[in-house]
């Protein structure tokens, strides 16, 4: 059901946002349905699986497990709500139950793994809150819980999990990564002045004014961006830097950029739209009336990863414009790599001479990368599929397009496509050596899948409290990108699918003897070298 529902959003004018408002509204409903079904299935499966975990060796009854359900090695933070105590409505009236939980004294806790090793973590008291269970075999169970939220940085292999415990104790203080206006890790040094500067320790390259936000007017349509003639880009100004979290494993800093821009295009645009004036011949400009927007960005830097994480929030208060995030790379090559479906595409940075539109946006899936012989920068994204290379050295990723008409073959106004609402976008940037680009590409793919965490009981079980579901060369080789691990359609085994991201043959030595095609039909080829951009599917017994 979820798969078929998702396919209904896939027609080429729908999925790229080139439709009337009613179509897009219905797409958001379908996406919500797909997400609900996915979360329901995932929740049921993990609820069943966690009952099998063997946690008898734990000292504490307050336990939680973190799972990397993705196919790539991952460094990230994860948060989980741990229930400390409960009061069922059968034990006391709900008001009294709430008060009982609110009056509990919470000790100081620390986090350790099941071998007793301390783990740096942030523990917050969430207070008393209403909770409920909906068992399949009996009536609903309502109760008040006293919960703690635990947030910790973690490094997990593909398809791996690890269990932790809360124990009474005083938190040890460690020197944080952020000191004197600078974040310093084994990979980078990040500093803040009038702008953001990143020094890559692996290439000894300093990227000044590394992160910028650019706004331009847009008098095109949903299909094609077009900047009003005789207008210039507007750049946001860094207004404030605030440290949110600072410990030995990661630092989180809040950057506030102020963007002052026209509220919309001038009045001529509506006349030209109604008159079906072709967008490249329009004369509309930008309004003289201005509005201000604050772009608030959380930057997270990890001690164990070269990948810089960004989460930007803003409220769009303007029409007829485009906002992009820019990363200046110092690149000198004439091409870029970007992630596509089962391949890494290499494109020229500049279009062919026959290209008429002065803009040259391209499509990406998970990442885009610029690299030359000495240095490289890879930018990953979540759902931000439009990018452009400016000159040869700047990666521009679109985070908002606001336009008022569908375009194409007539006048179809789309007021909701002006996107006058709140937004949150996520992306990363990684500076690295060019020969390390495939490892960076895999970190970009890992960025797509969040870690999962849940509380468990102290219990006997058949599954180790820490482990990895599968150890296969395709999960560890930098040039190889795994895309699926699933039960075979005929349930005869497990199917693992992957492809070669590089332009050279790669040896993937596996114990598996059975290859299947995308329809999971057995093919006679023997396992050997994987060709450039080749897809392989193995049936693992």
XYZ file of C-alpha atoms in Angstrom:
541
model
C 0.000 0.000 0.000
C 2.746 2.439 0.947
C 4.737 1.631 -2.179
C 1.780 2.145 -4.498
C 0.814 5.332 -2.684
C 4.347 6.654 -3.095
C 4.266 5.828 -6.825
C 1.202 8.050 -7.194
C 3.479 11.003 -6.355
C 6.031 10.003 -8.995
C 4.602 11.417 -12.281
C 7.236 13.734 -13.715
C 5.194 16.943 -13.381
C 4.178 16.056 -9.819
C 7.394 14.924 -8.168
C 9.347 18.001 -9.294
C 6.647 20.426 -8.091
C 5.411 21.482 -11.554
C 1.661 21.250 -10.956
C -1.278 23.273 -9.677
C -1.690 23.756 -5.929
C -4.385 21.083 -5.625
C -1.988 18.413 -6.941
C 0.753 19.404 -4.515
C -1.697 19.456 -1.599
C -2.750 15.896 -2.366
C 0.911 14.850 -2.667
C 1.648 16.066 0.854
C -1.265 13.927 2.099
C 0.119 10.888 0.266
C 3.608 11.462 1.657
C 2.104 11.639 5.151
C 0.297 8.322 4.584
C 3.476 6.659 3.320
C 5.423 7.942 6.324
C 2.763 6.727 8.768
C 2.712 3.246 7.243
C 6.508 3.083 7.253
C 6.731 4.163 10.891
C 4.000 1.670 11.840
C 5.779 -1.256 10.166
C 9.179 -0.241 11.522
C 7.760 0.189 15.018
C 6.082 -3.228 14.993
C 9.205 -4.992 13.718
C 11.519 -3.327 16.213
C 9.058 -3.941 19.069
C 9.141 -7.656 18.244
C 12.943 -7.689 17.752
C 13.816 -5.847 20.952
C 12.042 -8.535 23.000
C 14.806 -10.925 21.852
C 17.742 -8.830 23.090
C 19.764 -10.395 25.883
C 20.581 -7.702 28.442
C 21.087 -9.826 31.556
C 24.628 -8.544 32.101
C 23.410 -4.965 32.697
C 23.833 -3.455 36.155
C 20.811 -1.192 35.697
C 17.156 -1.640 34.791
C 17.241 1.596 32.763
C 18.446 0.401 29.346
C 18.219 1.579 25.766
C 19.455 0.308 22.426
C 20.637 2.331 19.430
C 20.310 0.804 15.950
C 21.867 1.837 12.638
C 19.273 0.496 10.198
C 21.247 1.968 7.285
C 23.770 0.252 5.027
C 26.581 2.738 5.700
C 28.936 3.438 8.591
C 27.467 6.347 10.583
C 28.543 8.951 13.144
C 25.671 10.944 14.630
C 23.834 11.954 17.760
C 20.714 10.132 18.871
C 18.079 10.947 21.501
C 15.822 8.564 23.398
C 13.218 9.032 26.114
C 13.863 6.624 29.001
C 10.991 6.023 31.398
C 12.245 6.178 34.996
C 8.944 5.414 36.765
C 5.222 5.120 36.017
C 1.901 5.425 37.828
C -1.007 3.633 36.172
C -4.486 5.196 36.255
C -5.643 1.994 37.984
C -3.319 2.804 40.886
C -4.444 6.385 41.365
C -6.668 9.075 39.906
C -4.912 10.699 36.954
C -4.377 13.977 38.796
C -2.846 12.189 41.782
C -0.803 9.983 39.455
C 0.617 13.043 37.780
C 1.531 14.603 41.119
C 3.201 11.410 42.336
C 5.441 11.334 39.283
C 6.126 15.063 39.420
C 7.216 14.802 43.067
C 9.787 12.066 42.444
C 13.387 12.939 43.204
C 15.617 12.141 40.233
C 19.211 11.176 40.968
C 22.164 12.229 38.873
C 22.787 9.618 36.205
C 25.604 8.730 33.837
C 25.584 6.523 30.742
C 27.726 3.401 30.346
C 27.771 0.552 27.870
C 27.165 -2.980 29.111
C 30.903 -3.471 29.649
C 30.974 -0.600 32.145
C 32.701 1.932 29.892
C 31.516 5.515 30.382
C 29.867 7.278 27.452
C 29.616 11.043 27.196
C 25.938 11.985 27.072
C 23.475 14.718 27.944
C 20.658 13.703 30.305
C 17.581 15.925 30.693
C 14.653 15.505 33.067
C 11.453 15.660 30.993
C 9.245 15.746 34.077
C 5.891 13.987 34.387
C 3.844 13.346 31.230
C 0.760 11.447 30.096
C 1.545 8.211 28.207
C -0.447 5.224 26.992
C -0.075 1.751 25.469
C -2.505 0.109 23.046
C -1.995 -3.652 23.553
C -3.414 -6.007 20.939
C -4.871 -8.371 23.528
C -6.455 -6.008 26.055
C -7.909 -2.556 26.607
C -5.794 0.594 26.445
C -3.418 1.317 29.315
C -3.074 4.953 30.360
C -0.491 6.151 32.838
C 1.738 9.029 33.908
C 5.458 8.558 33.314
C 8.532 10.307 34.628
C 11.027 10.346 31.760
C 14.619 11.293 31.083
C 15.842 12.260 27.636
C 19.301 10.920 26.836
C 21.281 12.356 23.923
C 24.629 10.870 23.000
C 27.062 10.834 20.077
C 27.696 7.392 18.653
C 29.607 5.666 15.863
C 27.898 2.552 14.483
C 28.798 0.182 11.660
C 26.170 -0.627 8.989
C 23.258 -2.704 10.300
C 24.711 -2.593 13.814
C 23.273 -1.962 17.262
C 24.546 -1.275 20.766
C 22.917 -1.191 24.193
C 23.578 1.319 26.975
C 22.525 1.716 30.604
C 21.801 4.569 32.982
C 23.570 4.334 36.322
C 23.654 6.682 39.325
C 26.740 8.870 39.299
C 28.181 12.309 38.793
C 28.958 13.354 35.235
C 32.636 13.772 34.448
C 33.538 17.090 32.897
C 35.638 17.007 29.718
C 37.054 19.885 27.765
C 34.789 20.702 24.829
C 35.697 20.975 21.136
C 34.734 24.678 21.113
C 37.384 26.894 22.693
C 38.018 30.627 22.250
C 35.723 30.977 19.237
C 37.163 27.918 17.444
C 36.037 24.304 17.043
C 39.025 21.995 16.672
C 38.871 18.310 15.662
C 41.348 15.858 14.098
C 39.818 16.704 10.708
C 39.025 20.435 10.680
C 39.315 23.729 12.473
C 36.154 25.832 12.292
C 36.290 29.504 13.274
C 33.715 32.281 13.461
C 34.345 35.950 12.818
C 32.326 37.972 10.324
C 31.793 34.699 8.512
C 32.502 30.975 8.780
C 36.021 29.709 7.982
C 36.897 26.010 7.703
C 40.486 24.775 7.679
C 40.846 21.243 6.301
C 43.699 19.516 8.147
C 43.960 16.757 5.537
C 44.685 19.126 2.625
C 45.854 22.233 4.560
C 43.293 24.298 2.668
C 41.525 27.221 4.391
C 38.013 27.960 3.105
C 37.107 31.504 4.118
C 33.481 32.629 4.001
C 32.697 28.967 3.458
C 28.940 29.127 4.116
C 26.766 31.857 2.564
C 23.069 32.336 1.859
C 22.108 33.947 -1.435
C 18.745 35.349 -2.504
C 17.731 36.199 -6.076
C 14.453 37.316 -7.614
C 12.485 34.773 -9.636
C 10.174 35.766 -12.519
C 10.157 32.290 -14.045
C 7.695 29.535 -13.224
C 7.554 26.163 -11.488
C 9.473 24.564 -14.335
C 12.275 27.075 -14.857
C 13.982 29.654 -12.688
C 14.699 33.045 -14.286
C 16.346 35.987 -12.574
C 14.907 39.445 -13.308
C 17.157 41.366 -15.669
C 19.476 44.002 -14.191
C 19.188 42.634 -10.646
C 21.951 41.372 -8.382
C 22.072 38.618 -5.760
C 21.471 39.571 -2.133
C 23.607 37.890 0.543
C 22.567 37.296 4.136
C 24.746 38.773 6.881
C 25.976 36.739 9.832
C 24.385 38.511 12.803
C 25.056 36.223 15.769
C 26.921 33.082 16.875
C 25.748 31.138 19.938
C 27.197 27.951 21.432
C 24.396 25.437 22.100
C 26.362 22.346 23.163
C 30.055 21.739 23.757
C 31.636 18.472 24.848
C 34.566 16.255 23.932
C 32.663 14.355 21.200
C 30.816 17.152 19.398
C 30.038 20.858 19.447
C 26.826 22.506 18.280
C 26.777 26.201 17.352
C 23.815 28.340 16.272
C 24.451 30.789 13.425
C 21.911 33.554 12.793
C 21.942 35.140 9.339
C 19.797 38.154 8.526
C 18.441 38.414 4.992
C 16.773 41.633 3.813
C 15.006 41.238 0.482
C 12.108 42.581 -1.659
C 8.683 41.311 -0.608
C 7.855 40.211 -4.151
C 8.328 41.011 -7.815
C 6.993 44.337 -9.108
C 3.452 44.740 -10.496
C 4.572 44.107 -14.063
C 5.101 40.397 -13.373
C 1.373 39.645 -12.906
C 0.557 41.449 -16.166
C 3.215 39.441 -18.020
C 2.005 36.171 -16.479
C -1.626 36.829 -17.461
C -0.495 37.895 -20.904
C 1.454 34.620 -21.209
C 4.696 36.462 -21.943
C 7.479 33.882 -22.328
C 9.601 34.064 -19.178
C 12.929 34.832 -20.916
C 11.429 37.936 -22.518
C 9.834 39.326 -19.343
C 10.816 42.766 -18.066
C 9.488 42.547 -14.510
C 11.844 43.485 -11.682
C 11.764 43.295 -7.875
C 9.640 45.407 -5.544
C 11.152 48.342 -3.634
C 9.308 47.228 -0.475
C 11.547 45.107 1.733
C 11.111 42.360 4.327
C 13.588 40.656 6.649
C 14.103 36.970 7.315
C 16.285 35.312 9.937
C 17.927 32.065 8.864
C 18.881 30.124 12.005
C 21.410 27.375 11.372
C 22.562 24.686 13.786
C 26.100 23.613 12.884
C 27.252 20.341 14.471
C 30.914 19.313 14.309
C 31.971 15.833 15.455
C 35.342 14.688 16.801
C 34.928 11.371 14.941
C 33.779 12.596 11.529
C 34.946 15.166 8.957
C 31.338 15.857 7.963
C 29.916 19.225 9.085
C 26.147 19.014 9.729
C 23.813 21.949 9.079
C 20.131 22.374 9.962
C 18.627 25.690 8.811
C 15.222 27.007 9.918
C 13.430 30.067 8.522
C 10.001 31.502 7.820
C 9.540 32.617 4.234
C 7.856 36.056 4.135
C 8.583 36.957 0.487
C 7.315 35.953 -2.942
C 8.951 35.484 -6.344
C 12.447 34.570 -5.186
C 14.952 31.772 -4.642
C 17.261 31.122 -1.671
C 20.393 29.019 -2.038
C 23.151 27.948 0.323
C 26.615 28.460 -1.196
C 29.861 26.631 -0.421
C 33.027 28.068 -1.945
C 35.506 25.263 -2.635
C 38.664 26.714 -4.325
C 38.198 23.992 -6.963
C 40.090 24.238 -10.261
C 38.594 21.333 -12.233
C 35.931 21.781 -14.914
C 33.638 18.938 -13.819
C 31.582 17.836 -10.820
C 30.248 14.543 -9.479
C 26.666 14.122 -8.314
C 24.625 11.230 -7.004
C 22.049 9.734 -9.351
C 20.108 6.449 -9.414
C 22.624 3.577 -9.275
C 25.441 5.800 -10.520
C 27.658 8.762 -9.811
C 27.309 11.210 -12.707
C 30.156 13.432 -13.878
C 28.986 16.702 -15.439
C 30.693 19.736 -16.877
C 30.458 22.733 -14.566
C 29.446 25.006 -17.434
C 26.765 24.297 -20.040
C 27.260 23.832 -23.769
C 27.374 26.954 -25.936
C 23.898 26.099 -27.280
C 22.369 26.497 -23.794
C 20.293 29.716 -23.824
C 19.118 30.126 -20.219
C 21.796 31.951 -18.186
C 20.999 29.543 -15.300
C 22.299 25.972 -15.312
C 20.664 24.016 -12.446
C 21.196 20.258 -12.271
C 19.707 17.346 -10.347
C 21.245 15.417 -7.470
C 20.058 12.663 -5.183
C 22.170 12.600 -2.002
C 25.259 14.674 -2.842
C 27.337 16.831 -5.199
C 31.128 17.031 -5.137
C 33.827 19.279 -6.568
C 37.419 18.024 -6.572
C 40.716 18.566 -8.324
C 44.140 16.990 -7.828
C 44.735 18.547 -4.399
C 41.412 19.020 -2.617
C 37.710 18.220 -2.580
C 34.413 19.346 -1.053
C 31.297 17.164 -0.963
C 27.892 18.623 -0.037
C 25.094 16.239 0.966
C 21.415 17.040 1.364
C 18.046 15.714 2.474
C 15.483 16.376 -0.248
C 17.275 19.405 -1.727
C 17.633 18.002 -5.217
C 18.614 21.125 -7.187
C 22.200 22.340 -7.381
C 24.340 24.516 -9.617
C 28.082 25.053 -9.921
C 28.873 28.782 -10.000
C 32.059 29.447 -11.918
C 34.077 26.346 -11.217
C 34.480 26.754 -7.481
C 31.119 27.256 -5.718
C 28.444 24.679 -4.968
C 24.977 26.275 -4.796
C 22.123 24.179 -3.376
C 18.549 25.499 -3.619
C 16.763 25.517 -0.256
C 13.671 27.478 -1.382
C 11.928 28.457 -4.616
C 8.869 30.702 -4.397
C 6.936 31.292 -7.603
C 3.332 32.149 -8.483
C 2.558 30.219 -11.663
C 2.858 26.769 -13.135
C 4.101 27.948 -16.537
C 4.581 25.661 -19.547
C 1.661 26.174 -22.023
C -0.714 28.702 -20.403
C -1.461 30.825 -17.352
C -2.096 28.669 -14.297
C -1.649 30.680 -11.066
C -0.201 28.760 -8.097
C -0.349 31.057 -5.054
C 0.564 28.234 -2.662
C 3.819 27.700 -4.587
C 4.992 30.991 -3.067
C 5.685 28.841 0.002
C 4.812 31.437 2.654
C 5.436 29.181 5.640
C 8.047 27.721 7.981
C 10.899 25.600 6.648
C 13.617 23.376 8.032
C 16.305 22.050 5.693
C 19.262 19.744 6.405
C 22.558 19.399 4.573
C 26.229 18.673 5.200
C 29.604 19.746 3.873
C 32.814 17.753 4.002
C 36.316 18.914 3.056
C 38.600 16.030 2.147
C 41.370 14.724 -0.069
C 40.276 13.884 -3.635
C 41.270 10.228 -3.271
C 38.945 9.982 -0.259
C 35.887 11.125 -2.190
C 34.127 7.743 -2.296
C 34.315 7.469 1.494
C 32.808 10.972 1.614
C 30.077 9.859 -0.814
C 29.179 6.999 1.513
C 29.019 9.381 4.469
C 26.667 11.509 2.355
C 24.478 8.449 1.773
C 24.585 7.615 5.503
C 23.250 11.106 6.208
C 19.922 10.088 4.645
C 19.044 7.526 7.337
C 18.738 8.582 10.992
C 19.687 6.318 13.870
C 16.892 4.667 15.842
C 16.834 4.334 19.643
C 14.373 2.765 22.084
C 14.174 1.680 25.710
C 14.452 -2.029 26.507
C 14.013 -4.169 29.612
C 16.612 -6.118 31.533
C 15.870 -9.551 30.137
C 17.057 -12.891 28.840
C 17.123 -13.240 25.069
C 18.550 -14.948 22.005
C 20.114 -11.831 20.394
C 23.263 -10.196 21.758
C 22.742 -6.698 23.160
C 25.361 -5.392 20.718
C 26.179 -6.706 17.264
C 25.967 -6.408 13.498
C 23.373 -8.157 11.339
C 25.621 -8.662 8.303
C 29.334 -8.462 7.549
C 29.896 -8.186 3.789
C 32.610 -6.483 1.710
C 29.987 -4.292 0.017
C 29.278 -2.680 3.392
C 32.926 -1.748 3.926
C 34.498 -0.845 0.566
C 34.508 2.912 -0.074
C 33.814 2.629 -3.814
C 30.834 0.322 -3.350
C 27.399 1.724 -2.516
C 24.895 -0.762 -1.017
C 21.285 0.147 -1.776
C 19.061 -2.610 -0.371
C 19.001 -5.480 2.111
C 15.702 -7.340 2.044
C 14.014 -10.688 2.314
C 13.906 -12.386 -1.107
C 10.535 -12.294 -2.845
C 10.333 -16.110 -2.621
C 11.645 -15.998 0.965
C 14.533 -18.299 0.035
C 17.129 -16.025 1.588
C 18.264 -12.445 2.004
C 18.954 -10.153 -0.970
C 21.783 -7.622 -0.884
C 22.049 -5.076 -3.705
C 24.945 -2.693 -4.384
C 26.749 -0.921 -7.210
C 30.173 0.403 -8.118
C 30.346 4.201 -7.800
C 33.721 4.440 -9.533
C 34.872 4.271 -13.161
C 37.263 1.379 -12.414
C 36.614 -2.294 -11.772
C 36.332 -3.227 -8.096
C 36.905 -6.606 -6.482
C 34.056 -7.559 -4.161
C 34.950 -10.966 -2.783
C 31.921 -12.657 -1.274
C 31.052 -16.115 0.052
C 27.771 -15.944 -1.829
C 27.487 -18.180 -4.886
C 24.182 -16.909 -6.259
C 23.604 -13.770 -8.313
C 20.121 -12.597 -9.244
C 18.836 -9.768 -11.424
C 16.573 -6.939 -10.297
C 13.582 -9.292 -10.620
C 15.471 -11.721 -8.343
C 15.810 -14.325 -11.074
C 19.019 -16.364 -10.853
C 21.614 -15.375 -13.447
C 24.524 -17.613 -14.535
C 27.316 -15.045 -14.114
C 30.000 -15.891 -11.587
C 30.966 -13.369 -8.976
C 34.105 -11.502 -10.017
C 35.202 -7.946 -10.569
C 32.407 -5.387 -10.470
C 32.536 -3.151 -13.553
C 32.273 0.653 -13.555
C 28.812 1.744 -12.324
C 27.693 -1.907 -12.430
C 24.757 -3.055 -10.259
C 24.961 -6.413 -8.514
C 22.341 -8.309 -6.530
C 23.355 -11.276 -4.372
C 21.097 -13.893 -2.829
C 22.523 -14.656 0.600
C 21.336 -17.998 1.948
